[in-house]
XYZ file of C-alpha atoms in Angstrom:
583
model
C -107.568 1.966 28.167
C -109.110 2.984 24.401
C -110.534 0.550 21.907
C -108.003 1.279 19.700
C -105.075 0.872 22.043
C -106.576 -2.553 23.535
C -104.371 -5.809 23.259
C -106.054 -7.933 20.735
C -107.345 -11.111 22.234
C -105.298 -14.312 22.329
C -107.994 -16.843 22.247
C -108.759 -19.205 19.438
C -111.566 -20.893 18.738
C -113.017 -23.082 15.726
C -109.759 -23.368 14.689
C -108.179 -26.987 13.121
C -104.673 -28.703 13.504
C -103.301 -27.888 10.468
C -105.837 -25.586 9.301
C -105.933 -21.839 8.580
C -107.708 -18.720 9.036
C -109.157 -17.014 6.242
C -109.692 -13.444 6.016
C -113.671 -12.662 5.552
C -113.707 -10.805 2.495
C -110.980 -12.904 0.797
C -112.058 -14.357 -2.679
C -114.369 -17.602 -1.979
C -113.652 -17.324 1.565
C -117.123 -18.590 2.615
C -117.739 -20.778 0.412
C -114.028 -22.685 1.291
C -115.016 -22.495 5.055
C -118.219 -23.982 4.704
C -116.203 -26.629 2.238
C -113.201 -27.128 3.998
C -113.231 -28.419 8.263
C -108.888 -27.079 8.069
C -110.772 -23.250 6.708
C -111.896 -21.159 9.297
C -112.943 -17.662 8.455
C -111.199 -14.729 10.886
C -115.050 -13.653 12.297
C -115.312 -17.164 13.459
C -111.403 -17.553 15.245
C -111.316 -14.036 16.638
C -114.712 -12.031 16.691
C -114.441 -8.194 16.015
C -110.508 -8.058 15.122
C -109.133 -6.917 12.236
C -106.568 -9.443 10.282
C -104.913 -6.581 8.638
C -104.057 -4.785 11.967
C -100.962 -5.434 12.672
C -101.216 -6.225 16.440
C -103.461 -8.877 15.843
C -100.439 -11.072 13.864
C -97.338 -11.960 13.522
C -95.156 -12.395 10.279
C -94.026 -15.702 9.035
C -90.813 -15.062 6.426
C -87.987 -17.153 5.024
C -85.447 -18.188 7.536
C -83.043 -18.161 4.189
C -84.008 -15.209 3.392
C -81.166 -14.921 0.610
C -82.380 -18.539 -1.136
C -85.838 -16.685 -1.034
C -84.584 -13.498 -2.996
C -82.713 -16.011 -5.510
C -86.045 -17.638 -6.369
C -86.884 -20.198 -8.226
C -82.835 -20.884 -8.251
C -82.293 -23.073 -4.868
C -86.199 -24.209 -5.307
C -88.165 -27.336 -6.977
C -87.737 -27.061 -11.020
C -89.498 -28.588 -13.283
C -93.281 -28.213 -15.106
C -95.829 -27.515 -11.999
C -98.035 -30.060 -13.035
C -95.484 -32.845 -13.139
C -93.888 -31.797 -9.819
C -97.603 -32.147 -8.347
C -97.714 -35.387 -9.725
C -94.376 -36.275 -8.634
C -95.557 -35.417 -4.618
C -98.185 -36.319 -4.777
C -97.002 -39.915 -5.729
C -94.119 -39.659 -3.316
C -96.744 -38.419 -0.396
C -98.807 -41.668 -1.227
C -96.080 -44.016 -0.888
C -95.093 -42.373 2.779
C -96.971 -44.786 4.272
C -95.438 -47.685 6.680
C -95.187 -50.435 4.477
C -95.464 -53.222 6.629
C -97.878 -52.109 9.231
C -98.132 -54.755 12.349
C -102.054 -56.647 12.469
C -102.984 -57.818 15.781
C -101.044 -56.444 18.620
C -100.035 -53.359 17.132
C -98.327 -52.208 19.841
C -95.589 -54.741 19.529
C -94.469 -52.733 16.039
C -91.496 -52.069 15.077
C -89.644 -48.712 14.180
C -89.651 -47.723 17.808
C -87.180 -44.455 18.840
C -85.574 -44.125 21.823
C -87.860 -41.050 21.940
C -90.882 -41.373 24.569
C -94.252 -40.385 22.730
C -95.111 -37.779 25.029
C -92.536 -35.114 23.133
C -94.953 -36.082 19.526
C -97.665 -34.605 21.999
C -95.679 -31.516 23.869
C -94.183 -31.143 20.495
C -98.583 -30.427 19.037
C -98.391 -28.297 21.995
C -95.544 -26.212 21.484
C -96.807 -25.656 18.098
C -100.194 -24.549 18.491
C -98.747 -22.133 21.126
C -96.309 -20.096 18.737
C -97.887 -20.983 14.990
C -101.323 -20.282 13.686
C -102.042 -19.746 9.808
C -103.796 -16.798 8.879
C -104.642 -15.333 4.914
C -105.005 -12.139 4.879
C -105.810 -11.409 1.440
C -106.466 -15.528 -0.367
C -106.438 -18.711 0.202
C -102.667 -18.908 -0.760
C -102.237 -22.273 1.368
C -105.474 -24.056 -0.045
C -103.220 -26.638 -1.762
C -106.521 -28.535 -3.544
C -106.489 -25.714 -6.094
C -105.266 -26.718 -9.262
C -103.040 -25.800 -10.764
C -100.763 -25.689 -8.069
C -97.796 -22.894 -8.631
C -95.063 -22.359 -6.506
C -95.782 -18.674 -5.111
C -93.547 -15.863 -5.225
C -91.463 -15.795 -1.969
C -92.382 -12.212 -1.510
C -96.719 -12.801 -2.159
C -96.350 -15.088 0.566
C -94.414 -13.014 3.223
C -97.000 -10.291 2.334
C -100.407 -12.521 2.565
C -99.410 -15.537 4.674
C -99.430 -14.315 8.200
C -99.684 -15.658 12.562
C -102.408 -15.672 14.341
C -99.869 -16.423 17.443
C -97.016 -14.713 18.812
C -93.805 -16.467 18.453
C -92.971 -16.276 21.747
C -93.519 -19.081 24.078
C -95.809 -17.456 26.156
C -98.657 -19.740 26.597
C -101.278 -17.783 25.165
C -103.178 -20.847 24.633
C -103.053 -21.845 27.925
C -103.979 -18.086 29.122
C -105.733 -16.150 26.476
C -106.403 -13.362 27.596
C -106.214 -13.590 31.486
C -108.762 -13.347 34.350
C -109.102 -9.720 34.419
C -109.791 -8.973 30.485
C -113.500 -8.790 29.225
C -114.829 -12.400 27.834
C -116.315 -12.235 24.780
C -119.194 -14.729 24.360
C -118.383 -15.507 20.923
C -115.019 -16.862 22.386
C -114.528 -17.071 25.816
C -111.370 -18.754 26.093
C -109.780 -20.128 29.563
C -112.376 -20.382 32.618
C -110.571 -19.051 35.628
C -112.193 -19.668 39.195
C -110.218 -16.375 40.738
C -106.702 -16.523 39.545
C -106.682 -20.523 39.406
C -107.318 -22.124 36.095
C -110.766 -24.174 36.090
C -110.276 -27.703 35.575
C -113.550 -30.166 34.969
C -114.412 -33.027 36.933
C -114.340 -36.291 34.240
C -117.519 -38.147 34.259
C -118.459 -40.745 36.498
C -121.144 -42.605 34.428
C -122.380 -42.560 31.006
C -125.125 -39.778 30.008
C -127.386 -42.485 30.089
C -126.352 -43.374 33.539
C -125.158 -46.209 32.869
C -121.826 -47.707 33.827
C -118.719 -47.014 31.972
C -116.222 -49.651 32.339
C -112.416 -49.769 33.541
C -110.712 -49.110 36.543
C -110.862 -45.299 37.652
C -107.983 -43.524 36.608
C -106.434 -41.904 38.991
C -107.607 -44.693 41.873
C -106.813 -41.167 44.156
C -110.107 -39.778 43.659
C -108.945 -36.679 42.686
C -111.579 -36.059 39.904
C -110.318 -32.649 37.859
C -108.909 -34.045 34.779
C -110.527 -32.939 31.865
C -110.678 -29.334 30.398
C -113.021 -26.701 31.548
C -116.024 -27.283 28.670
C -118.958 -25.267 27.679
C -122.382 -26.055 26.063
C -121.782 -28.829 23.207
C -118.515 -30.056 25.245
C -116.882 -27.344 23.314
C -113.070 -27.001 25.526
C -113.719 -23.196 27.179
C -109.699 -23.079 26.035
C -107.069 -20.272 24.892
C -106.634 -22.495 21.695
C -109.488 -24.680 20.188
C -106.915 -27.479 18.764
C -105.653 -28.706 22.249
C -108.909 -30.501 22.356
C -108.404 -32.091 19.172
C -107.090 -35.919 20.392
C -107.211 -36.582 23.848
C -103.412 -36.922 24.324
C -102.472 -33.484 23.443
C -106.096 -32.257 25.452
C -104.500 -34.321 28.544
C -101.124 -32.339 28.043
C -103.342 -28.951 28.150
C -104.983 -30.311 31.331
C -101.700 -31.231 32.902
C -100.641 -27.127 32.552
C -103.781 -25.812 33.781
C -103.334 -27.652 36.799
C -99.517 -26.712 36.997
C -100.479 -22.915 37.174
C -102.876 -23.937 40.025
C -100.169 -25.869 41.900
C -97.569 -23.227 41.103
C -100.131 -20.559 42.949
C -100.740 -22.779 45.754
C -97.034 -22.944 46.208
C -96.417 -18.982 45.707
C -98.922 -18.218 48.670
C -97.402 -20.810 50.692
C -93.354 -20.388 50.116
C -93.279 -16.574 48.947
C -94.870 -15.149 52.430
C -94.219 -11.154 52.627
C -93.677 -10.243 48.771
C -95.308 -7.513 47.561
C -97.499 -9.432 44.855
C -99.491 -11.653 47.766
C -101.260 -8.630 48.830
C -102.507 -7.984 44.917
C -104.240 -10.577 42.650
C -103.132 -9.129 39.854
C -99.554 -8.968 40.670
C -100.027 -12.589 42.590
C -101.358 -13.820 38.737
C -98.338 -12.406 37.210
C -96.142 -13.834 39.391
C -97.133 -17.042 38.651
C -97.784 -17.251 34.956
C -94.019 -15.410 34.982
C -93.271 -18.663 36.545
C -94.955 -20.969 34.702
C -93.845 -19.822 31.636
C -90.277 -19.870 32.656
C -90.482 -23.145 33.816
C -91.924 -24.152 30.410
C -89.560 -22.156 28.276
C -86.721 -24.340 30.428
C -87.776 -27.081 29.636
C -88.853 -26.284 25.828
C -84.963 -25.657 25.355
C -83.369 -28.749 28.350
C -85.678 -31.162 27.815
C -87.673 -30.927 24.554
C -84.999 -29.547 22.439
C -82.235 -31.790 23.864
C -84.157 -34.625 23.345
C -85.269 -34.408 19.781
C -82.556 -32.343 18.372
C -78.610 -33.836 17.522
C -76.299 -34.176 20.780
C -74.404 -30.319 21.265
C -76.828 -28.080 19.059
C -78.603 -26.698 21.784
C -75.652 -25.751 23.933
C -73.936 -24.309 20.478
C -77.015 -22.199 19.957
C -77.114 -21.476 23.550
C -73.410 -19.932 23.973
C -72.766 -18.710 20.326
C -76.769 -17.570 19.402
C -78.178 -18.484 16.779
C -76.001 -18.603 13.382
C -79.405 -17.658 10.630
C -82.344 -16.637 12.757
C -82.378 -13.099 13.822
C -85.900 -10.301 14.267
C -86.316 -8.564 10.941
C -87.022 -4.937 11.150
C -87.105 -5.192 15.447
C -89.685 -8.063 15.224
C -89.317 -11.538 15.747
C -91.166 -13.591 12.958
C -92.288 -17.476 12.188
C -89.585 -18.990 9.734
C -91.709 -20.519 6.745
C -88.921 -23.329 6.625
C -89.287 -24.415 10.388
C -93.305 -24.150 10.421
C -93.942 -25.804 6.672
C -90.925 -28.014 7.144
C -88.587 -29.319 9.623
C -91.111 -29.084 12.711
C -93.199 -31.192 11.247
C -91.090 -33.939 12.182
C -93.232 -35.280 14.946
C -95.686 -36.570 11.940
C -93.414 -39.079 11.776
C -93.720 -39.640 15.406
C -97.530 -40.731 15.664
C -97.973 -44.288 16.776
C -100.427 -46.233 15.350
C -101.518 -47.005 18.818
C -100.716 -46.229 22.311
C -100.285 -48.262 25.913
C -102.419 -45.340 27.188
C -103.828 -46.698 30.434
C -104.735 -49.816 32.651
C -107.922 -49.924 30.670
C -106.682 -48.760 27.076
C -103.340 -50.760 27.416
C -101.821 -52.681 29.985
C -103.027 -53.597 33.394
C -100.042 -53.045 35.864
C -99.363 -56.917 35.722
C -98.876 -56.560 31.780
C -101.971 -58.171 31.087
C -104.611 -56.880 28.688
C -106.494 -53.410 29.851
C -109.643 -53.340 31.251
C -111.452 -52.643 28.000
C -108.943 -52.909 25.300
C -105.210 -53.769 24.902
C -104.789 -50.516 23.566
C -105.767 -47.544 21.946
C -105.857 -47.003 18.449
C -104.888 -43.429 16.959
C -108.186 -42.808 15.953
C -110.262 -43.466 19.411
C -107.750 -41.071 21.080
C -109.076 -38.653 18.335
C -112.376 -39.455 18.690
C -112.629 -38.997 22.467
C -112.341 -35.077 22.591
C -114.959 -32.244 22.320
C -114.150 -31.860 18.676
C -115.272 -35.274 17.473
C -118.725 -35.693 16.053
C -120.631 -36.185 18.142
C -118.145 -35.290 21.342
C -116.967 -38.240 22.970
C -118.472 -40.767 20.397
C -122.153 -39.701 22.213
C -121.481 -41.043 25.350
C -120.527 -38.903 27.933
C -120.486 -34.720 27.810
C -117.110 -34.325 29.572
C -114.418 -36.895 29.318
C -115.188 -40.418 31.196
C -112.669 -41.591 34.248
C -111.696 -44.428 32.248
C -109.943 -41.959 29.604
C -107.317 -40.198 32.058
C -104.151 -40.724 31.070
C -101.218 -42.344 33.439
C -98.123 -40.379 31.490
C -95.936 -43.115 33.234
C -96.560 -44.620 29.809
C -95.376 -41.743 27.612
C -92.204 -39.714 29.756
C -89.550 -42.884 31.070
C -86.740 -42.870 28.699
C -85.502 -45.869 30.866
C -88.172 -47.875 29.760
C -88.353 -51.387 29.113
C -91.381 -52.070 26.714
C -90.877 -51.201 23.558
C -93.846 -49.830 22.582
C -93.394 -46.902 25.480
C -91.872 -44.765 22.696
C -92.629 -42.612 19.601
C -91.690 -44.068 15.922
C -88.459 -43.304 14.656
C -88.423 -40.052 13.186
C -88.411 -41.007 9.642
C -90.269 -41.039 6.348
C -92.889 -43.729 6.904
C -95.338 -42.593 8.481
C -98.031 -44.765 10.412
C -101.265 -45.910 8.684
C -104.135 -44.132 10.450
C -102.334 -40.355 9.011
C -103.384 -41.856 5.763
C -106.856 -42.152 5.997
C -107.495 -39.250 9.169
C -110.593 -39.516 10.602
C -112.535 -35.622 10.846
C -110.769 -34.562 7.702
C -113.901 -34.416 5.412
C -116.611 -32.431 6.493
C -120.396 -33.859 5.213
C -120.254 -30.720 2.811
C -116.935 -32.373 1.200
C -118.143 -35.929 0.305
C -119.578 -34.466 -2.716
C -115.734 -33.379 -3.691
C -113.668 -35.504 -6.384
C -112.115 -38.210 -5.209
C -108.540 -36.654 -5.508
C -109.508 -33.973 -3.893
C -110.408 -35.660 -0.323
C -107.452 -37.646 -0.912
C -104.969 -34.672 -0.494
C -107.142 -33.537 2.188
C -107.068 -37.107 4.109
C -103.455 -37.406 3.795
C -101.089 -35.167 5.892
C -97.929 -36.299 3.741
C -99.249 -35.485 0.605
C -100.886 -32.393 1.862
C -97.436 -31.074 3.565
C -95.507 -32.310 0.358
C -98.207 -29.754 -1.437
C -97.857 -26.926 1.133
C -93.958 -26.615 0.777
C -93.808 -26.589 -2.743
C -97.093 -23.994 -3.128
C -94.795 -21.726 0.189
C -91.601 -21.756 -2.156
C -89.539 -23.802 0.370
C -86.082 -23.994 -0.828
C -84.965 -27.611 -1.304
C -83.248 -29.568 1.506
C -80.145 -29.538 -0.383
C -79.614 -25.637 -0.778
C -81.051 -25.410 3.104
C -77.656 -27.852 3.633
C -75.553 -25.731 1.714
C -76.617 -22.367 3.267
C -75.764 -24.203 6.674
C -72.730 -25.211 5.433
C -73.363 -29.223 6.142
C -72.664 -32.209 3.636
C -75.813 -32.953 1.789
C -77.244 -36.426 1.495
C -76.117 -38.375 -1.355
C -78.122 -40.145 -3.622
C -77.721 -43.478 -2.315
C -78.535 -42.043 1.323
C -81.924 -40.579 -0.148
C -82.900 -43.992 -1.450
C -82.028 -45.885 1.312
C -84.400 -48.230 2.585
C -87.224 -46.845 0.726
C -90.009 -48.839 -0.989
C -89.970 -49.134 -4.684
C -92.505 -46.650 -5.199
C -90.712 -43.516 -3.008
C -87.678 -43.862 -4.889
C -89.846 -43.933 -8.422
C -91.495 -40.668 -7.083
C -87.923 -39.588 -6.133
C -86.426 -39.990 -9.772
C -90.076 -39.145 -11.190
C -89.849 -35.403 -9.734
C -86.346 -35.081 -10.143
C -86.122 -35.055 -6.049
C -82.493 -37.034 -5.526
C -81.376 -33.471 -6.543
C -83.758 -30.959 -5.692
C -85.236 -33.047 -2.569
C -88.631 -31.299 -1.050
C -87.043 -29.702 2.465
C -89.677 -31.741 4.831
C -88.728 -35.047 3.101
C -85.068 -34.257 3.314
C -85.422 -33.038 7.133
C -87.047 -36.668 8.042
C -84.884 -38.749 5.652
C -81.757 -36.929 7.188
C -82.745 -37.887 10.821
C -83.297 -41.292 9.119
C -80.053 -42.127 7.924
C -77.982 -39.738 10.178
C -79.182 -40.379 13.167
C -81.378 -44.069 13.176
C -84.495 -41.831 13.267
C -83.597 -41.328 17.110
C -83.110 -37.252 16.709
C -83.334 -34.812 13.645
C -80.206 -34.695 11.669
C -77.653 -31.485 11.330
C -80.102 -29.678 9.094
C -83.169 -30.190 10.978
C -81.773 -29.462 14.289
C -80.341 -26.052 12.996
C -83.616 -24.655 12.093
C -85.599 -26.134 14.876
C -82.866 -25.087 17.437
C -82.343 -21.627 16.027
C -85.960 -20.872 15.574
C -87.511 -21.788 19.238
C -84.271 -20.337 20.950
C -83.830 -17.165 18.681
C -87.486 -16.492 19.332
C -87.062 -16.875 23.074
C -84.007 -14.853 23.297
C -85.902 -12.057 21.487
C -88.888 -11.914 24.150
C -87.872 -9.540 26.774
C -90.013 -11.325 29.042
C -88.477 -15.197 28.358
C -86.332 -16.381 30.655
C -83.361 -16.230 28.213
C -84.821 -12.600 27.109
C -84.455 -11.387 31.170
C -80.268 -12.091 30.963
C -80.385 -12.505 34.293
C -79.396 -16.639 34.026
C -82.785 -17.856 35.477
C -82.403 -21.428 36.170
C -85.278 -24.224 37.553
C -83.619 -23.579 41.097
C -85.089 -20.052 41.132
C -88.466 -21.372 40.370
C -91.039 -23.562 42.099
C -89.244 -26.929 43.883
C -90.538 -30.148 44.331
C -91.749 -31.719 47.337
C -88.007 -32.948 48.229
C -86.972 -29.568 47.552
C -85.364 -30.777 43.831
C -85.819 -28.262 40.881
C -88.027 -29.522 38.174
C -85.675 -30.564 35.108
C -88.016 -32.731 32.956
C -91.560 -32.778 31.898
C -91.896 -35.949 34.256
C -90.881 -33.420 37.065
C -93.209 -31.185 36.247
C -96.044 -33.532 35.651
C -95.234 -34.373 39.184
C -95.404 -31.220 41.049
C -99.163 -30.994 38.807
C -100.332 -33.934 40.798
C -100.526 -36.023 38.133
C -99.819 -40.071 37.681
C -96.379 -39.769 35.816
């Protein structure tokens, strides 16, 4: 295979959740990458790859292309300076108004969705989306004056370093047979098994780590494989930015290895048994198909309105279809509807028996709950990694998934927050969002960088997303009334809605959250949000000939690996069990 035909690398390093990649020759590229923790130069993320090469990136586009073609008729009207000010005010007002104090785990606002779905959603996002600007920083929302871009310019300049195919590139990278790039080595393999590191038994200085060993069975393989400086050797650096998504990634490393063992033991005589590459591809296919099936039948059916998934499976997507024979990532999905997970983040978790509750319900061995900021700190992306205590994950931070997966749990805080327009306070003062070079920036710019809701709203406006009302009309769904948009809000939120004229032209991200809040009591997305999310993910699977849906042969988990009792894997909890995790 010549260099010209060599497939582009699927490994992404030096990349941050919520960030984007800027072409090295873009205006101010070097300065922006040094100044902004969420902007990375392309050469540091995918060395040697040319972002102008269509093989390297996939496309972003508008799901509702006719609304985009009619720009600005279906978008937020008004003077950009006034709209920007109102969006900032709205984002600032979206914090939970009365955050709990003391035992934060008992805070109100819990949904019926277990918290694993928050971080499973983040894992999916990293598998299918990575923003990159080919020519200029079209998604830098700190530049003023902020004005909406022409939709055609957005499509031309904004591209995706991930293939929107739910194919677990973030886990497999370039596979075990590709030559390693020393700058971005990607996933570590042991033959055709994926490497999983053991957790630390003592601190770096030799002192004891407090708390009980988790899990207590002596299996130490519960950390991501790490290199120099505690950097995770995985297919996507973003999966080591908070401890829950990192442990979710570990689950898939272990699942691959468990599937490999199962195939070797249960598919004797098959042709792939005598060929390591064929055996790896068989295992990877099974892992992908199980993952994809669970995304459709567990994840989507949990976070969207009942019936929407089955309607799209039976009738096909009504709005999503490949463009010019190629699949793409809808901006209405990635910049608005799929950001519903931000509202599900808890300020604290019953993480395990050390950082949460012990088995008898009494306070944990170290602290009675795990604040979100502490979970964020115990990763290789923290400064310093693992708050300077160990170079790999200490045993007391292995997650106990049984606290995150049970839909019938009687403990109120074993659920995500409602999908609504109120975000937990840690998302308004996010750590690791300001680099030392950014300390000298104006306070107004630092506020944008640190406040997730403000960034989301400004980005949607800048990228010319249609309004919630316009999308509802395109879907044939009755729009939210002005009363519904104001129901249950703080005075500050309603003032910002009125100030910006957003009661008639609502930012799509806020609209999706409010629809979930008033039409589903925060326990799922509403009709507009559900349709965008379901049509996008199922549409992309249908467009992928290698997916369990694209194959068209009716594959189901009954044809995959089976649990020890012979039952199929039909929930994420089942997958954890198969991977040998405490769930």
